[in-house]
Tab-separated table of C-alpha atoms in Angstrom:
chain	number	residue	atom	x	y	z
A	1	MET	CA	-57.348	-33.898	15.859
A	2	LEU	CA	-55.371	-32.784	12.657
A	3	PRO	CA	-52.379	-34.811	11.559
A	4	ASP	CA	-48.489	-33.578	12.624
A	5	LYS	CA	-47.622	-31.066	9.495
A	6	LYS	CA	-44.437	-32.775	7.594
A	7	LYS	CA	-41.359	-30.970	7.921
A	8	GLN	CA	-40.762	-29.209	4.315
A	9	ALA	CA	-37.132	-29.298	3.067
A	10	HIS	CA	-34.903	-26.337	2.898
A	11	LEU	CA	-32.708	-26.929	-0.654
A	12	LEU	CA	-29.657	-24.662	-1.132
A	13	GLY	CA	-26.963	-25.430	-4.589
A	14	PHE	CA	-23.224	-25.451	-3.349
A	15	ILE	CA	-21.211	-24.448	-6.142
A	16	GLN	CA	-17.944	-22.296	-6.498
A	17	HIS	CA	-17.107	-19.663	-9.013
A	18	GLY	CA	-14.322	-21.405	-10.178
A	19	VAL	CA	-13.829	-24.637	-13.256
A	20	ASN	CA	-14.440	-27.235	-10.006
A	21	SER	CA	-16.004	-27.102	-7.264
A	22	HIS	CA	-16.393	-29.968	-4.192
A	23	ALA	CA	-16.059	-32.761	-6.280
A	24	ILE	CA	-12.685	-33.310	-7.628
A	25	GLY	CA	-12.206	-33.783	-11.033
A	26	MET	CA	-15.922	-33.387	-12.027
A	27	TRP	CA	-13.562	-30.849	-14.930
A	28	ARG	CA	-12.990	-34.061	-16.484
A	29	HIS	CA	-16.125	-35.678	-16.599
A	30	ALA	CA	-17.770	-36.115	-19.621
A	31	LYS	CA	-21.149	-34.702	-19.080
A	32	ASP	CA	-19.339	-31.601	-17.106
A	33	LYS	CA	-20.015	-27.884	-18.624
A	34	VAL	CA	-21.308	-29.604	-22.052
A	35	ASN	CA	-21.853	-26.316	-24.353
A	36	TRP	CA	-21.040	-23.834	-21.336
A	37	ASP	CA	-17.868	-21.431	-20.542
A	38	TRP	CA	-18.209	-21.105	-16.325
A	39	THR	CA	-16.139	-17.850	-17.008
A	40	LYS	CA	-19.142	-16.634	-18.732
A	41	PRO	CA	-22.472	-15.160	-17.834
A	42	ALA	CA	-24.932	-17.130	-19.145
A	43	TYR	CA	-23.377	-20.345	-17.144
A	44	TRP	CA	-24.103	-19.034	-14.003
A	45	GLN	CA	-27.323	-17.460	-14.630
A	46	HIS	CA	-28.968	-20.921	-16.470
A	47	MET	CA	-27.473	-22.485	-12.932
A	48	ALA	CA	-29.479	-19.899	-11.279
A	49	ARG	CA	-32.706	-20.246	-13.044
A	50	THR	CA	-32.652	-24.162	-12.938
A	51	MET	CA	-32.186	-23.668	-9.032
A	52	GLU	CA	-35.206	-20.947	-8.817
A	53	ARG	CA	-37.429	-23.498	-10.987
A	54	GLY	CA	-36.496	-26.316	-8.045
A	55	LEU	CA	-37.580	-23.593	-5.828
A	56	PHE	CA	-34.226	-23.699	-3.901
A	57	ASP	CA	-33.633	-20.668	-1.187
A	58	ALA	CA	-30.429	-19.854	-2.744
A	59	MET	CA	-27.093	-20.614	-4.669
A	60	PHE	CA	-24.387	-20.957	-2.271
A	61	ILE	CA	-21.060	-19.666	-2.981
A	62	ALA	CA	-18.012	-21.059	-1.319
A	63	ASP	CA	-14.822	-19.786	-1.452
A	64	GLU	CA	-10.893	-20.291	-1.100
A	65	LEU	CA	-8.572	-16.905	-1.044
A	66	ALA	CA	-5.620	-18.866	-2.783
A	67	PRO	CA	-4.784	-22.208	-4.027
A	68	TYR	CA	-4.220	-25.282	-0.905
A	69	ASN	CA	-0.311	-24.858	-0.919
A	70	THR	CA	-0.136	-27.691	2.166
A	71	TYR	CA	0.051	-31.058	0.054
A	72	GLN	CA	4.117	-31.353	-0.704
A	73	ASP	CA	4.355	-27.397	0.501
A	74	SER	CA	3.443	-25.973	-3.084
A	75	SER	CA	0.301	-25.667	-4.625
A	76	ASP	CA	1.475	-27.598	-7.778
A	77	ALA	CA	-0.847	-30.271	-7.037
A	78	CYS	CA	-3.813	-28.074	-6.828
A	79	VAL	CA	-2.798	-26.036	-10.458
A	80	LYS	CA	-1.879	-29.372	-11.952
A	81	TYR	CA	-5.653	-31.252	-11.461
A	82	GLY	CA	-7.882	-28.352	-10.900
A	83	VAL	CA	-8.208	-28.809	-7.557
A	84	GLN	CA	-11.064	-25.945	-6.811
A	85	CYS	CA	-8.285	-23.873	-8.944
A	86	PRO	CA	-8.932	-21.489	-10.833
A	87	THR	CA	-11.180	-19.731	-8.631
A	88	HIS	CA	-12.567	-16.602	-9.289
A	89	GLU	CA	-13.875	-13.913	-6.591
A	90	PRO	CA	-17.495	-14.796	-5.300
A	91	SER	CA	-19.396	-11.794	-4.953
A	92	THR	CA	-18.898	-10.844	-8.585
A	93	ILE	CA	-21.285	-13.012	-9.765
A	94	VAL	CA	-23.952	-12.050	-7.311
A	95	PRO	CA	-25.732	-9.098	-10.103
A	96	LEU	CA	-25.406	-11.758	-12.654
A	97	ILE	CA	-27.511	-14.403	-10.749
A	98	THR	CA	-29.996	-12.211	-9.057
A	99	THR	CA	-30.691	-10.429	-12.129
A	100	ALA	CA	-31.602	-13.676	-14.069
A	101	THR	CA	-34.132	-14.836	-11.110
A	102	GLU	CA	-36.675	-13.150	-8.869
A	103	ARG	CA	-36.727	-15.078	-5.600
A	104	LEU	CA	-33.169	-17.491	-5.711
A	105	GLY	CA	-31.249	-16.131	-2.764
A	106	VAL	CA	-27.341	-15.609	-2.777
A	107	GLY	CA	-25.184	-17.076	-0.128
A	108	VAL	CA	-21.797	-15.503	-0.372
A	109	THR	CA	-18.783	-16.787	1.859
A	110	LEU	CA	-16.370	-13.819	2.343
A	111	SER	CA	-13.609	-14.012	4.810
A	112	THR	CA	-13.055	-11.391	7.625
A	113	ALA	CA	-9.419	-11.588	8.158
A	114	PHE	CA	-8.015	-9.730	5.511
A	115	GLU	CA	-11.103	-6.800	4.801
A	116	HIS	CA	-12.073	-3.988	7.192
A	117	PRO	CA	-15.455	-4.546	8.164
A	118	TYR	CA	-16.568	-1.030	7.094
A	119	SER	CA	-16.296	-2.029	3.468
A	120	MET	CA	-18.069	-5.479	4.124
A	121	ALA	CA	-20.331	-3.769	5.520
A	122	ARG	CA	-21.025	-1.722	2.343
A	123	ARG	CA	-20.349	-4.547	0.006
A	124	LEU	CA	-22.979	-6.599	1.558
A	125	SER	CA	-25.445	-3.851	1.716
A	126	SER	CA	-24.890	-2.793	-2.124
A	127	LEU	CA	-25.665	-6.525	-3.101
A	128	ASP	CA	-28.642	-7.179	-0.973
A	129	HIS	CA	-29.945	-3.557	-2.033
A	130	LEU	CA	-29.412	-4.643	-5.730
A	131	SER	CA	-30.614	-8.728	-5.636
A	132	SER	CA	-34.299	-6.651	-3.786
A	133	GLY	CA	-33.205	-8.668	-0.112
A	134	ARG	CA	-31.571	-11.699	-1.049
A	135	ILE	CA	-28.368	-11.893	0.435
A	136	ALA	CA	-26.794	-14.139	2.525
A	137	TRP	CA	-23.278	-13.897	4.226
A	138	ASN	CA	-21.529	-17.236	5.206
A	139	ILE	CA	-18.992	-15.764	7.797
A	140	VAL	CA	-15.422	-17.426	7.500
A	141	SER	CA	-12.151	-16.493	9.185
A	142	SER	CA	-9.808	-17.827	6.911
A	143	TYR	CA	-8.220	-21.472	7.974
A	144	SER	CA	-5.869	-22.805	5.280
A	145	LYS	CA	-2.100	-21.347	5.406
A	146	SER	CA	-2.108	-20.920	1.798
A	147	GLU	CA	-4.566	-17.585	2.457
A	148	TRP	CA	-2.476	-16.308	4.821
A	149	ASP	CA	0.655	-16.714	2.940
A	150	ALA	CA	-1.014	-15.124	-0.013
A	151	TYR	CA	-2.008	-12.466	2.473
A	152	GLY	CA	1.601	-11.936	3.360
A	153	GLN	CA	0.493	-12.350	6.712
A	154	ASP	CA	1.361	-15.062	10.069
A	155	MET	CA	-1.511	-17.261	10.531
A	156	THR	CA	-3.518	-16.546	14.034
A	157	LEU	CA	-4.699	-19.084	16.305
A	158	ARG	CA	-7.641	-20.371	15.591
A	159	SER	CA	-9.506	-19.158	19.001
A	160	ASP	CA	-7.659	-15.553	18.346
A	161	ARG	CA	-9.984	-15.863	14.914
A	162	TYR	CA	-13.400	-16.299	16.534
A	163	GLU	CA	-12.728	-13.335	19.017
A	164	ARG	CA	-11.870	-11.340	16.083
A	165	MET	CA	-14.613	-12.280	14.162
A	166	GLU	CA	-16.948	-11.254	17.060
A	167	GLU	CA	-15.801	-7.994	16.630
A	168	TYR	CA	-16.187	-7.698	13.327
A	169	VAL	CA	-19.411	-8.881	12.964
A	170	ASP	CA	-20.460	-6.691	15.741
A	171	LEU	CA	-19.134	-3.396	13.899
A	172	CYS	CA	-20.736	-4.591	11.251
A	173	CYS	CA	-24.100	-4.406	12.850
A	174	GLN	CA	-23.646	-1.313	14.373
A	175	LEU	CA	-23.082	0.197	10.623
A	176	TRP	CA	-25.844	-1.404	9.250
A	177	ASP	CA	-28.292	-0.519	12.043
A	178	SER	CA	-27.134	3.331	12.424
A	179	TRP	CA	-29.627	4.561	9.783
A	180	GLU	CA	-33.010	5.151	11.401
A	181	PRO	CA	-36.103	3.702	9.344
A	182	ASP	CA	-37.019	7.288	8.449
A	183	ALA	CA	-33.751	8.840	7.917
A	184	VAL	CA	-34.365	9.253	3.905
A	185	ILE	CA	-36.513	11.896	3.482
A	186	ALA	CA	-35.769	13.003	-0.153
A	187	ASP	CA	-37.724	16.297	-0.325
A	188	LYS	CA	-36.783	18.076	-3.882
A	189	ALA	CA	-38.422	21.464	-3.049
A	190	THR	CA	-36.247	21.802	0.515
A	191	GLY	CA	-33.294	19.804	-1.295
A	192	ILE	CA	-33.258	17.458	2.077
A	193	TYR	CA	-32.403	13.851	1.290
A	194	ALA	CA	-31.723	12.549	4.856
A	195	ASP	CA	-32.035	13.807	8.359
A	196	PRO	CA	-28.183	13.666	9.644
A	197	ASP	CA	-29.774	13.458	12.972
A	198	LYS	CA	-30.918	9.941	12.024
A	199	VAL	CA	-28.045	8.676	10.395
A	200	ARG	CA	-25.770	7.888	13.716
A	201	VAL	CA	-21.801	8.383	13.575
A	202	VAL	CA	-20.353	4.927	14.701
A	203	ASP	CA	-17.412	5.431	17.067
A	204	PHE	CA	-16.086	2.138	17.500
A	205	LYS	CA	-12.826	1.170	19.183
A	206	GLY	CA	-12.521	-2.460	19.366
A	207	LYS	CA	-9.150	-4.498	20.836
A	208	TYR	CA	-8.776	-5.135	16.456
A	209	PHE	CA	-10.884	-2.481	14.484
A	210	GLN	CA	-11.831	0.916	14.778
A	211	SER	CA	-14.435	3.161	12.988
A	212	TYR	CA	-15.355	6.398	13.159
A	213	GLY	CA	-17.937	7.042	10.255
A	214	ARG	CA	-21.523	6.646	8.931
A	215	HIS	CA	-22.752	3.470	7.115
A	216	PHE	CA	-22.604	4.734	3.388
A	217	CYS	CA	-25.892	2.831	2.440
A	218	ALA	CA	-28.990	3.545	3.448
A	219	PRO	CA	-31.344	0.388	4.901
A	220	SER	CA	-30.781	-2.147	2.264
A	221	PRO	CA	-34.445	-4.300	2.075
A	222	GLN	CA	-33.195	-6.987	4.676
A	223	GLY	CA	-31.633	-4.545	6.850
A	224	ARG	CA	-28.597	-6.708	7.388
A	225	PRO	CA	-27.766	-10.065	5.265
A	226	VAL	CA	-29.133	-13.456	6.602
A	227	PHE	CA	-26.167	-14.780	8.651
A	228	TRP	CA	-24.857	-18.364	7.549
A	229	GLN	CA	-21.845	-20.267	9.655
A	230	ALA	CA	-20.332	-23.414	9.370
A	231	GLY	CA	-18.650	-23.301	12.099
A	232	SER	CA	-17.750	-27.325	13.311
A	233	SER	CA	-15.453	-26.779	16.260
A	234	GLY	CA	-16.772	-26.235	19.613
A	235	ARG	CA	-15.926	-22.901	19.594
A	236	GLY	CA	-17.180	-22.252	16.078
A	237	ARG	CA	-20.702	-23.398	17.258
A	238	ASP	CA	-20.941	-21.407	19.867
A	239	PHE	CA	-20.342	-18.599	17.324
A	240	ALA	CA	-23.063	-19.909	14.735
A	241	ALA	CA	-25.391	-20.521	18.149
A	242	GLN	CA	-24.601	-16.868	18.990
A	243	TYR	CA	-24.695	-14.798	15.517
A	244	ALA	CA	-26.147	-17.574	13.103
A	245	GLU	CA	-29.907	-17.577	11.384
A	246	ALA	CA	-28.857	-20.771	9.533
A	247	ILE	CA	-26.007	-22.969	10.151
A	248	PHE	CA	-24.303	-25.620	7.532
A	249	ALA	CA	-22.552	-28.554	8.506
A	250	VAL	CA	-21.656	-32.080	7.281
A	251	HIS	CA	-22.101	-35.441	9.234
A	252	PRO	CA	-22.040	-38.824	7.670
A	253	ASN	CA	-25.214	-39.739	8.656
A	254	ALA	CA	-28.832	-39.616	10.754
A	255	GLU	CA	-27.100	-40.309	13.989
A	256	ARG	CA	-24.246	-38.017	13.561
A	257	MET	CA	-26.844	-35.068	12.763
A	258	ARG	CA	-29.053	-35.987	15.691
A	259	GLN	CA	-26.060	-35.120	17.902
A	260	TYR	CA	-25.110	-32.044	16.244
A	261	THR	CA	-28.682	-30.829	15.736
A	262	ASP	CA	-29.042	-31.288	20.245
A	263	ASP	CA	-25.620	-29.672	20.261
A	264	ILE	CA	-26.439	-26.798	18.798
A	265	ASN	CA	-29.723	-26.426	20.605
A	266	GLN	CA	-27.873	-26.453	24.293
A	267	ARG	CA	-25.613	-23.946	22.724
A	268	LEU	CA	-28.565	-22.017	21.532
A	269	THR	CA	-30.214	-21.888	24.611
A	270	LYS	CA	-26.891	-20.642	26.286
A	271	PHE	CA	-26.895	-17.499	24.464
A	272	GLY	CA	-30.821	-17.005	25.396
A	273	ARG	CA	-32.329	-18.136	22.049
A	274	PRO	CA	-34.975	-20.850	21.529
A	275	GLU	CA	-34.460	-24.146	20.532
A	276	ASN	CA	-34.865	-25.068	16.906
A	277	SER	CA	-34.383	-20.906	16.065
A	278	VAL	CA	-31.352	-21.987	13.555
A	279	VAL	CA	-31.736	-23.062	10.436
A	280	ARG	CA	-30.215	-26.518	10.028
A	281	ILE	CA	-28.636	-26.835	7.024
A	282	PHE	CA	-26.978	-30.414	5.954
A	283	GLY	CA	-24.701	-31.333	3.131
A	284	LEU	CA	-25.514	-33.868	0.753
A	285	GLN	CA	-24.833	-35.510	-2.433
A	286	THR	CA	-26.911	-37.314	-4.606
A	287	VAL	CA	-26.806	-39.060	-7.822
A	288	VAL	CA	-30.428	-39.654	-9.601
A	289	GLY	CA	-31.262	-41.937	-12.510
A	290	LEU	CA	-34.337	-43.306	-13.671
A	291	SER	CA	-33.189	-47.222	-11.866
A	292	ARG	CA	-30.523	-47.978	-9.387
A	293	SER	CA	-28.353	-49.024	-12.009
A	294	GLU	CA	-28.393	-45.750	-14.330
A	295	ALA	CA	-27.605	-44.126	-10.894
A	296	GLU	CA	-24.985	-46.651	-9.818
A	297	GLU	CA	-23.244	-45.810	-13.530
A	298	LYS	CA	-23.423	-42.252	-13.034
A	299	TYR	CA	-21.741	-42.440	-9.672
A	300	ALA	CA	-19.204	-45.227	-11.018
A	301	ARG	CA	-18.112	-42.193	-13.783
A	302	ILE	CA	-17.873	-39.490	-11.076
A	303	LYS	CA	-15.530	-41.636	-8.912
A	304	GLU	CA	-13.540	-42.312	-12.678
A	305	GLY	CA	-12.471	-38.705	-12.535
A	306	ILE	CA	-10.906	-38.781	-9.163
A	307	LEU	CA	-7.098	-38.733	-9.389
A	308	PRO	CA	-5.276	-39.969	-6.398
A	309	GLU	CA	-2.907	-37.699	-5.923
A	310	ALA	CA	-5.611	-34.805	-6.760
A	311	ALA	CA	-7.730	-36.436	-3.384
A	312	LEU	CA	-4.626	-36.196	-1.526
A	313	ALA	CA	-3.894	-32.289	-2.208
A	314	TRP	CA	-7.592	-31.640	-1.634
A	315	ILE	CA	-7.341	-33.551	1.992
A	316	SER	CA	-4.074	-31.644	3.103
A	317	GLY	CA	-5.421	-28.507	2.194
A	318	HIS	CA	-8.573	-28.446	4.119
A	319	PHE	CA	-6.929	-30.446	7.162
A	320	GLY	CA	-3.875	-28.090	7.058
A	321	LEU	CA	-1.920	-31.428	7.467
A	322	ASP	CA	0.728	-32.656	4.467
A	323	PHE	CA	-0.874	-36.040	4.159
A	324	SER	CA	2.057	-37.000	1.524
A	325	LYS	CA	4.320	-37.402	4.498
A	326	PHE	CA	2.133	-40.502	5.874
A	327	SER	CA	1.868	-43.857	4.773
A	328	PRO	CA	-1.807	-44.211	2.355
A	329	ASP	CA	-2.505	-47.503	4.481
A	330	GLU	CA	-2.343	-45.402	7.947
A	331	TYR	CA	-5.886	-44.981	9.501
A	332	VAL	CA	-6.683	-41.458	10.268
A	333	GLN	CA	-8.164	-41.810	13.382
A	334	ASN	CA	-4.414	-42.045	14.554
A	335	ILE	CA	-3.880	-38.529	13.833
A	336	GLU	CA	-4.669	-34.882	14.214
A	337	VAL	CA	-5.130	-32.255	12.241
A	338	PRO	CA	-4.885	-28.703	12.336
A	339	GLY	CA	-7.747	-27.641	9.635
A	340	ILE	CA	-11.695	-28.068	9.837
A	341	GLN	CA	-12.089	-30.212	12.740
A	342	GLY	CA	-16.049	-30.927	11.942
A	343	LEU	CA	-15.070	-32.039	8.359
A	344	PHE	CA	-12.265	-34.301	9.737
A	345	GLU	CA	-15.035	-36.176	11.662
A	346	SER	CA	-17.275	-36.935	8.272
A	347	VAL	CA	-13.944	-38.816	7.546
A	348	ILE	CA	-13.388	-40.663	10.483
A	349	TYR	CA	-17.516	-41.690	10.752
A	350	SER	CA	-17.602	-42.434	6.841
A	351	LYS	CA	-17.580	-45.865	7.549
A	352	GLY	CA	-19.502	-45.928	10.632
A	353	GLY	CA	-16.685	-45.753	13.223
A	354	ALA	CA	-14.910	-48.427	11.576
A	355	PRO	CA	-11.005	-47.885	11.069
A	356	VAL	CA	-10.662	-45.310	7.673
A	357	THR	CA	-7.108	-45.418	6.149
A	358	ILE	CA	-5.785	-42.070	4.482
A	359	ARG	CA	-5.951	-43.868	1.419
A	360	GLU	CA	-9.861	-44.356	1.510
A	361	ALA	CA	-10.488	-41.163	3.225
A	362	ALA	CA	-8.682	-38.862	0.637
A	363	LEU	CA	-11.457	-40.683	-2.089
A	364	TYR	CA	-14.241	-40.418	0.009
A	365	TYR	CA	-13.197	-36.972	1.072
A	366	ALA	CA	-12.658	-36.068	-3.129
A	367	GLN	CA	-16.211	-37.304	-3.795
A	368	GLY	CA	-17.807	-34.906	-2.095
A	369	MET	CA	-16.096	-33.480	0.697
A	370	GLY	CA	-17.114	-35.895	3.428
A	371	MET	CA	-20.803	-35.599	2.780
A	372	PRO	CA	-23.565	-38.699	2.872
A	373	ILE	CA	-23.853	-39.467	-1.107
A	374	ILE	CA	-27.054	-40.718	-2.285
A	375	VAL	CA	-27.427	-43.011	-5.097
A	376	GLY	CA	-30.687	-44.460	-6.304
A	377	THR	CA	-34.024	-43.550	-8.178
A	378	PRO	CA	-35.784	-40.067	-7.094
A	379	SER	CA	-37.784	-42.281	-4.422
A	380	ASP	CA	-34.422	-43.397	-2.704
A	381	ILE	CA	-32.957	-40.332	-2.685
A	382	ALA	CA	-36.632	-38.774	-0.958
A	383	ASP	CA	-36.840	-41.436	0.971
A	384	GLN	CA	-33.053	-40.639	2.395
A	385	MET	CA	-33.540	-37.208	2.773
A	386	GLU	CA	-36.922	-37.645	5.078
A	387	ARG	CA	-35.124	-39.847	7.291
A	388	PHE	CA	-32.144	-37.038	7.576
A	389	MET	CA	-35.002	-34.681	8.451
A	390	ASP	CA	-37.276	-37.099	10.988
A	391	GLU	CA	-34.472	-38.957	12.857
A	392	GLY	CA	-31.394	-36.257	11.974
A	393	GLY	CA	-32.996	-33.004	12.706
A	394	ALA	CA	-32.583	-31.603	9.353
A	395	ASP	CA	-34.068	-28.641	8.353
A	396	GLY	CA	-32.915	-28.649	4.718
A	397	PHE	CA	-29.612	-29.658	2.562
A	398	MET	CA	-26.747	-28.051	0.869
A	399	LEU	CA	-26.456	-29.900	-2.466
A	400	ILE	CA	-23.193	-30.573	-3.618
A	401	ALA	CA	-22.003	-30.294	-7.046
A	402	THR	CA	-20.974	-32.697	-9.462
A	403	ASN	CA	-20.849	-32.614	-12.907
A	404	THR	CA	-22.953	-28.963	-13.592
A	405	PRO	CA	-25.224	-27.989	-14.637
A	406	GLY	CA	-26.364	-31.290	-15.080
A	407	CYS	CA	-26.582	-32.204	-11.251
A	408	PHE	CA	-28.963	-29.843	-10.270
A	409	GLU	CA	-31.181	-29.920	-13.759
A	410	ASP	CA	-31.578	-33.732	-12.865
A	411	PHE	CA	-32.497	-32.866	-9.359
A	412	VAL	CA	-34.954	-30.347	-10.251
A	413	ASP	CA	-36.664	-32.345	-12.882
A	414	LEU	CA	-36.902	-35.573	-11.108
A	415	VAL	CA	-36.395	-35.452	-6.845
A	416	VAL	CA	-38.025	-32.380	-6.580
A	417	PRO	CA	-41.381	-33.505	-7.748
A	418	GLU	CA	-41.018	-36.741	-5.491
A	419	LEU	CA	-40.712	-34.675	-2.495
A	420	GLN	CA	-43.185	-32.528	-3.003
A	421	ARG	CA	-45.692	-35.260	-3.822
A	422	ARG	CA	-44.600	-36.353	-0.724
A	423	GLY	CA	-45.558	-33.221	0.718
A	424	ARG	CA	-42.303	-32.467	1.912
A	425	TYR	CA	-41.402	-29.362	-0.362
A	426	ARG	CA	-42.473	-26.278	-1.168
A	427	ARG	CA	-44.623	-25.703	-4.278
A	428	SER	CA	-43.840	-21.881	-4.181
A	429	TYR	CA	-42.017	-19.042	-2.622
A	430	PRO	CA	-43.205	-18.336	0.544
A	431	GLY	CA	-41.864	-14.637	0.406
A	432	THR	CA	-39.811	-11.761	-1.790
A	433	THR	CA	-36.427	-11.727	0.361
A	434	LEU	CA	-34.269	-14.937	1.376
A	435	ARG	CA	-34.802	-14.274	5.212
A	436	GLU	CA	-38.486	-14.652	4.307
A	437	ASN	CA	-38.088	-18.104	2.443
A	438	LEU	CA	-35.318	-19.476	4.459
A	439	LEU	CA	-36.621	-18.859	7.732
A	440	ASN	CA	-40.197	-19.634	6.763
A	441	ASP	CA	-41.375	-23.274	8.013
């Protein structure tokens, strides 16, 4: 009997189109963006080529639509300390990334809150065409007060946002599916380009949206983008189990990952989908060195870049609560937050269930958004990744950026070969589209 095949990891690089991603203060790091300008194409294309050299599934672009303004009822601290500010629009760099690569996908975070589904469907079809089928849509509904303030609207209830998001995705799917595969004829002799009988007019009348018209794009290589979701509340997990092809989650250890994996599997069956039919990608921060002491020195430099007030502004924005109004020694276990529930749990369990103060929570979260942090040699990092796969149910990892592009260069040059040696990582791309690569075991 042949031995069981080892699960091979999927890898994605987690960034934002801005001066700083999810490790606060990295713009201050001595080795961050050395000789690179993040506002120029060359920087993003170099990062994309690095990830493709490492056979990553995709570069995953997070987003926030406005500077956080929860801390002290102002966005001053975010602007002052570069807390995810400035940040440029995410989809604008997609063509730069995909023209510099041949197989690397791009996951782009686009909110359903302030744009009509008709234009969203058109934009994603266009990007999928231009990339030859390498686009994923991270479906979000805008969770922070600053976004709603910036767009001049009152923030809706979480339950309403998910109901609205379901209708939003339904309309997008009707538009993407409205062209039959053989609708395009392109007969130069007759002058007929497409058969109108095979391009359905979508007549949609919902609770939140109305649309009457044909989708303006012919079917793209993937038909529709890969659906990605990061819902962490119960309602968010249901949405992910119903619609997503891949899920991104943040949990601090293998035990919490396993609980999440089992919960998602139960929800999948509720929606008539097989267990393990969604790719589970867990957040991870790595700091790799040729020796443990070198890795520890690198990690110390990362932590040195974090200013306490910047960390408090960061968690206040993400969790929708002004932490300046609490004592730094207050335990977060005693606090309820209106923001991202699943990420707040990662903070609560950051010390294995032991009490965590606001001061500790802010500094921990500022290092990498509450993701588990592995500091060590390539072998140390591969050991822990294997444990997360085997015990936690991880199918892959979202690697959060520290100093760029160096953190991805180090991972590709040092950790990827170690994973390949263990049979835990691919040696070539199995397909040409993102869906083929991501959904391939």
